[in-house]
Amino acid sequence: MRGIFLFINKQHPTPVTHFFTGGPLTRFSLLLTQSPLANQSFASALQFAKAALAQGFTIEQIFLYEEAVLAAATAIDLPTDEPNLAATLAQFCQQQQIALLYCITAAEKRGVQADTSGHYIAAGLAEFAMRLANTKLVQF
Amino acid sequence: MQRIAIIQTQPPFNQGKARESLDLILALAAVDHQLSIIFTGDAVYQLLPLNTQSSQPLKAFQKSFGLFALYEIEHCLVCAASLTARGLSGLSLPEGFTAASQAEIKATLASAQQIIRC
Amino acid sequence: MGDIERQRQPKPFVVVKPQLTALNELKENSMNENSTTEHTLIVGGRTLALDKHGYLLDLAEWEPGVAEHFAQLENIQLSDAHWEVIRFVREFYQEFNTSPAVRMLVKAMAAKFGPEKGNSKYLFMLFPEGPAKQATRLAGLPKPAKCL
């Protein structure tokens, strides 16, 4: 059961087609729930997002929940020779203008102070749920 | 809105996780997504009555499952095999929850547009 | 009626409430974060501990005087309609073990009292700075989750 779930949305409201395949243009929602320091989920999500954009798909949101909200903690001070996946993801989302959201309740529960750089946007589960409509969800 | 299946896999002792998946469920239901909740593996322990006075303090968040009815979440499945494997096949399930075979769970997953694993 | 030590200033009365969206609610909730100083509340001669958001720490300590005190702090003139909501959120907590956020409160009120009272306009009229936030405080419950 572990790993990525990717399920095809059977109805799509807008008849926009993919430039290459001619199929419907998919919008993705990515849900991250694991710590950016504990495993490769952030790296996988980033790879997926890059590949999706390269294929002409769009990304509606990247939402951080549970342990993943640690990425928004500005006080985390990584040694410079260790990969900073949280920063890489933030930079990528800024370049590509992808909404990078984190759950404020999950963050406060973990003592994560709001990210003042503005890369990570404080949001609620309600916003995740609303943006989820008409997208395909991929969980990391 | 979409048909979303949520797979619960965590025991109640992983309190943060169990609580946060409940919040996720309620948030999705609040914007009228159609939900199916599946309790499988150690998540079936979430359905046991808790001793909140024990030396391992836990909040009895299961009472919040009562909110499922308010949010019109009618499809709550409990994996029968998981119950049996843990000697819990006689467990009386909360109102609105039904024990389900592997085949029923499979069918629920197949008909969902999105699946979230908690 | 009681008194709060090191209390914050009463907030100005706000009447205008834009339509509720997830983000509005979020903004509204994050506006009035209290300092982390420990507060206490004295009601009916008893000293009651508050959490860092200024909510009652132990809901079992609640009495109507607590609601009256918080109402004064929040510039709310308590009416029967207010008490109905206060009693309702306390019952809600006892039944579901969770402090209702706005949407949840609207849904639950609608289920119990029908659409005239189960809508956010009615609730915002009673509690202009956020019905879930204010009603739960007056009722002695924990602060509800922001994100729902």
XYZ file of C-alpha atoms in Angstrom:
406
model
C 0.000 0.000 0.000
C 2.979 2.301 0.449
C 3.927 4.736 -2.261
C 2.200 6.957 -4.689
C -1.481 6.837 -5.467
C -2.387 8.215 -8.814
C -5.934 7.902 -9.915
C -7.480 9.130 -13.062
C -10.202 11.685 -12.737
C -12.967 10.343 -14.909
C -14.720 13.596 -15.635
C -12.966 16.777 -16.592
C -14.947 20.005 -16.814
C -12.916 21.932 -19.333
C -12.288 20.400 -22.739
C -8.721 21.736 -22.883
C -6.546 19.183 -24.612
C -2.933 18.273 -24.151
C -0.700 19.751 -26.839
C 1.086 16.481 -27.465
C -1.271 13.626 -26.707
C -4.520 15.385 -27.570
C -5.940 14.009 -24.300
C -7.479 16.206 -21.601
C -5.022 18.538 -19.942
C -4.595 17.347 -16.407
C -4.208 19.573 -13.397
C -2.466 17.979 -10.471
C -2.731 18.462 -6.731
C 0.246 17.192 -4.776
C -0.141 16.269 -1.120
C 2.961 15.919 1.042
C 2.638 14.492 4.541
C 6.154 13.421 5.488
C 9.057 15.316 6.975
C 11.399 16.966 4.454
C 14.290 15.753 6.622
C 13.261 12.144 7.129
C 12.981 10.650 3.678
C 12.853 11.311 0.000
C 9.223 12.386 -0.333
C 10.115 16.023 -1.090
C 12.645 14.935 -3.706
C 10.077 12.637 -5.306
C 7.422 15.334 -5.330
C 9.842 17.770 -6.916
C 10.824 15.262 -9.597
C 7.192 14.525 -10.287
C 6.299 18.197 -10.523
C 9.144 18.912 -12.937
C 8.199 15.965 -15.112
C 4.539 16.953 -15.133
C 5.296 20.519 -16.192
C 7.732 19.297 -18.835
C 4.922 17.191 -20.280
C 2.643 20.203 -20.515
C 0.492 19.428 -17.468
C -0.256 21.991 -14.809
C -0.059 21.896 -11.044
C -2.907 23.461 -9.112
C -1.342 23.210 -5.682
C 1.331 21.610 -3.580
C -0.083 21.173 -0.098
C 1.972 20.337 2.968
C 0.237 18.540 5.816
C 1.285 16.631 8.922
C 5.089 16.338 9.230
C 5.625 18.007 5.858
C 4.784 21.420 7.369
C 8.291 21.420 8.865
C 9.435 22.630 5.461
C 7.892 26.013 6.247
C 9.926 26.404 9.449
C 12.300 29.283 8.918
C 14.319 28.390 12.021
C 15.627 25.161 10.488
C 19.337 25.673 9.888
C 20.779 22.983 7.667
C 24.528 22.603 7.080
C 25.203 24.045 3.641
C 26.548 20.751 2.291
C 23.251 18.981 2.914
C 20.498 19.239 0.305
C 17.823 21.688 1.390
C 14.777 20.190 -0.266
C 12.383 22.591 1.387
C 14.224 25.551 -0.119
C 14.561 23.857 -3.508
C 10.858 23.157 -3.622
C 10.009 26.732 -2.601
C 12.295 28.132 -5.298
C 10.802 25.847 -7.925
C 7.254 26.812 -6.989
C 8.110 30.481 -7.071
C 9.638 30.194 -10.536
C 6.701 28.210 -11.841
C 4.084 30.211 -9.924
C 2.656 27.160 -8.228
C 0.690 27.644 -5.024
C 2.810 26.137 -2.250
C 0.540 25.879 0.771
C 0.910 24.502 4.263
C -1.686 23.716 6.898
C -1.479 26.386 9.568
C -3.002 24.198 12.280
C -0.536 21.369 11.673
C 2.272 23.932 11.674
C 1.264 25.591 14.929
C 0.908 22.221 16.577
C 4.568 21.596 15.754
C 5.794 25.014 16.799
C 6.490 26.013 13.210
C 6.539 29.785 12.962
C 4.964 31.213 9.838
C 7.373 31.500 6.944
C 8.046 35.188 6.544
C 9.850 34.853 3.203
C 6.449 34.340 1.609
C 7.500 31.192 -0.241
C 5.245 28.964 1.791
C 1.684 30.187 2.145
C -0.289 29.539 5.325
C -3.583 27.937 4.396
C -6.225 25.644 5.718
C -7.448 22.183 4.879
C -10.574 23.848 3.523
C -8.509 25.516 0.836
C -6.829 22.207 -0.008
C -10.244 20.576 -0.302
C -11.575 23.323 -2.579
C -8.527 23.374 -4.845
C -8.672 19.589 -5.061
C -11.828 19.722 -7.147
C -11.140 18.832 -10.784
C -7.536 17.918 -10.194
C -5.780 14.590 -9.916
C -4.269 14.006 -6.523
C -0.829 12.503 -6.080
C 0.318 11.818 -2.538
C 3.961 11.633 -1.473
C -17.157 17.369 -6.461
C -15.312 14.128 -6.318
C -15.580 10.635 -4.916
C -12.655 10.298 -2.551
C -11.614 7.200 -0.622
C -9.590 7.723 2.515
C -7.613 4.792 3.820
C -6.939 4.885 7.546
C -3.927 2.798 8.509
C -2.694 4.218 11.811
C -3.388 2.980 15.356
C -4.950 5.442 17.814
C -1.680 5.635 19.730
C -0.261 7.568 16.821
C -2.492 10.294 18.088
C -1.326 13.215 15.974
C -1.777 11.237 12.788
C -5.182 9.854 13.643
C -6.407 13.312 14.689
C -5.029 14.972 11.573
C -6.627 12.440 9.268
C -9.942 13.151 10.977
C -9.486 16.888 10.324
C -8.671 16.119 6.697
C -11.822 14.021 6.353
C -14.011 16.770 7.813
C -12.430 19.439 5.613
C -13.027 17.368 2.479
C -16.591 16.582 3.494
C -17.279 20.247 4.271
C -16.825 21.188 0.622
C -19.130 18.380 -0.485
C -16.681 15.803 -1.709
C -18.241 12.335 -1.463
C -16.160 10.312 0.937
C -15.610 6.668 1.709
C -13.548 5.972 4.810
C -11.751 2.649 5.042
C -10.215 1.466 8.314
C -7.618 -1.163 7.664
C -4.608 -2.697 9.432
C -3.868 -1.239 12.854
C -6.379 1.560 12.217
C -9.105 -0.850 13.374
C -7.769 -0.250 16.900
C -9.146 3.284 16.540
C -12.601 1.754 16.905
C -11.913 0.198 20.315
C -13.181 1.985 23.402
C -10.227 3.873 24.864
C -9.101 3.958 28.452
C -8.361 7.655 28.676
C -7.325 7.339 32.313
C -4.475 4.933 31.608
C -0.815 5.799 32.037
C -0.684 6.408 28.291
C -2.839 9.493 28.053
C -4.917 9.754 24.896
C -7.670 12.082 23.895
C -10.837 10.142 23.066
C -11.021 11.645 19.604
C -13.149 8.686 18.447
C -16.157 10.540 19.786
C -15.590 12.834 16.829
C -16.482 9.961 14.475
C -20.023 10.938 15.420
C -19.495 13.964 13.185
C -19.463 11.706 10.118
C -23.256 11.568 10.216
C -23.481 15.376 10.420
C -21.259 15.614 7.339
C -23.288 12.930 5.561
C -20.375 10.520 5.308
C -22.280 7.281 5.056
C -19.666 4.983 3.657
C -17.443 3.837 6.525
C -15.882 0.443 5.941
C -13.837 -1.590 8.386
C -11.611 -4.289 6.927
C -13.024 -7.566 8.278
C -9.739 -9.406 7.723
C -7.868 -6.799 9.785
C -10.384 -7.245 12.606
C -10.057 -11.044 12.498
C -6.264 -10.922 12.414
C -6.340 -8.893 15.647
C -8.906 -11.062 17.411
C -11.490 -8.295 17.117
C -14.028 -9.936 14.823
C -16.684 -9.714 17.576
C -16.115 -5.977 18.069
C -19.313 -3.967 17.930
C -18.632 -1.196 15.462
C -19.758 2.391 15.953
C -23.028 3.389 14.315
C -22.682 3.792 10.577
C -19.570 1.603 10.303
C -19.749 -1.766 8.567
C -17.295 -4.630 8.356
C -16.261 -5.176 4.730
C -14.577 -7.937 2.779
C -11.459 -7.378 0.705
C -13.637 -7.488 -2.406
C -15.912 -4.714 -1.139
C -12.921 -2.557 -0.248
C -11.418 -3.177 -3.650
C -14.665 -2.137 -5.339
C -14.816 1.044 -3.249
C -11.261 1.947 -4.221
C -11.970 1.204 -7.867
C -14.938 3.559 -7.934
C -13.081 6.420 -6.211
C -11.655 9.267 -8.240
C -9.020 10.092 -5.633
C -7.451 8.055 -2.882
C -5.697 9.454 0.149
C -3.755 7.228 2.481
C -3.620 8.376 6.088
C -18.245 38.782 37.266
C -14.530 38.682 37.531
C -11.338 40.298 36.561
C -8.418 39.321 34.379
C -4.853 39.926 35.368
C -2.634 41.283 32.631
C -5.529 41.162 30.225
C -5.359 42.565 26.728
C -7.319 45.661 25.791
C -10.870 45.083 24.572
C -10.939 44.954 20.815
C -12.815 47.584 18.837
C -16.282 46.520 17.804
C -16.333 45.274 14.247
C -19.631 45.112 12.408
C -18.731 44.613 8.788
C -18.085 41.001 7.979
C -17.140 40.037 4.466
C -18.345 36.757 3.073
C -16.680 33.888 4.757
C -13.955 32.181 2.816
C -11.216 29.938 4.052
C -8.694 32.730 3.744
C -10.837 35.390 5.378
C -11.389 33.088 8.278
C -7.667 32.451 8.454
C -6.821 36.134 8.445
C -9.428 36.871 11.030
C -8.177 34.103 13.254
C -4.549 35.101 13.102
C -5.278 38.744 13.834
C -5.607 38.570 17.561
C -2.989 36.108 18.727
C -2.279 36.632 22.377
C 1.141 36.730 23.882
C 2.382 33.569 25.526
C 2.134 35.106 28.991
C 0.135 32.942 31.361
C -3.244 34.386 32.143
C -5.700 33.710 34.861
C -9.293 34.668 35.274
C -11.093 35.283 38.571
C -14.774 34.418 38.476
C -16.984 34.027 41.513
C -13.937 34.072 43.774
C -12.272 31.218 41.920
C -9.010 31.669 40.019
C -9.217 29.871 36.670
C -6.254 29.213 34.396
C -6.355 30.305 30.760
C -4.370 28.942 27.840
C -2.075 31.109 25.795
C -4.903 32.121 23.487
C -6.930 33.392 26.441
C -9.303 30.418 26.439
C -10.258 28.514 29.572
C -7.699 25.777 30.237
C -10.118 23.296 31.823
C -13.623 23.274 30.437
C -14.934 21.530 33.571
C -14.242 24.770 35.465
C -16.751 26.665 33.353
C -19.704 28.495 34.841
C -22.005 31.114 33.284
C -19.913 33.851 34.919
C -17.014 32.853 32.639
C -19.151 33.531 29.576
C -20.254 36.858 31.013
C -16.677 37.866 31.644
C -15.422 36.914 28.182
C -18.466 38.598 26.629
C -17.480 41.855 28.275
C -13.913 41.473 27.009
C -15.162 40.822 23.502
C -17.729 43.628 23.565
C -20.706 41.328 23.287
C -24.054 42.101 24.909
C -25.299 38.652 25.866
C -28.850 37.857 24.769
C -30.885 34.671 24.873
C -29.725 33.988 21.332
C -26.099 34.126 22.499
C -26.778 31.790 25.412
C -28.461 29.346 23.050
C -25.288 29.159 20.951
C -23.065 28.950 24.033
C -25.091 26.062 25.447
C -25.126 24.463 22.022
C -21.340 24.497 21.534
C -20.859 23.054 25.020
C -23.235 20.203 24.192
C -21.480 19.793 20.866
C -18.152 19.387 22.638
C -19.577 16.877 25.085
C -20.961 14.806 22.243
C -18.077 14.976 19.750
C -15.048 15.900 21.880
C -14.063 18.628 19.488
C -14.364 22.388 19.455
C -16.464 23.309 16.416
C -14.867 25.427 13.704
C -17.132 27.771 11.748
C -18.343 25.407 9.041
C -18.913 22.671 11.564
C -20.873 25.029 13.798
C -23.056 26.219 10.930
C -23.792 22.634 9.889
C -24.561 21.492 13.414
C -26.743 24.517 14.163
C -28.641 23.916 10.930
C -29.186 20.279 11.878
C -30.546 21.218 15.309
C -32.312 24.557 14.807
C -32.973 24.709 11.064
C -31.631 27.093 8.428
C -32.729 30.361 10.150
C -30.129 29.839 12.835
C -27.840 27.434 11.017
C -26.222 29.985 8.737
C -23.091 32.062 9.028
C -24.887 35.399 8.693
C -26.950 34.764 11.802
C -23.939 33.537 13.735
C -21.719 36.435 12.655
C -24.466 38.824 13.767
C -24.199 37.380 17.261
C -20.420 36.955 17.263
C -19.005 39.533 14.827
C -15.379 38.524 15.219
C -15.918 34.893 14.353
C -18.732 32.750 15.772
C -16.636 29.647 16.328
C -13.774 31.590 17.840
C -15.890 33.702 20.152
C -18.651 31.248 21.050
C -16.166 28.542 22.033
C -14.250 31.025 24.191
C -17.385 32.126 25.979
C -18.369 28.486 26.401
C -15.027 27.605 27.978
C -13.953 25.244 25.203
C -10.491 24.983 23.579
C -9.828 27.278 20.644
C -11.066 25.529 17.481
C -8.669 24.510 14.722
C -7.925 27.381 12.374
C -7.748 25.383 9.232
C -11.244 23.933 9.143
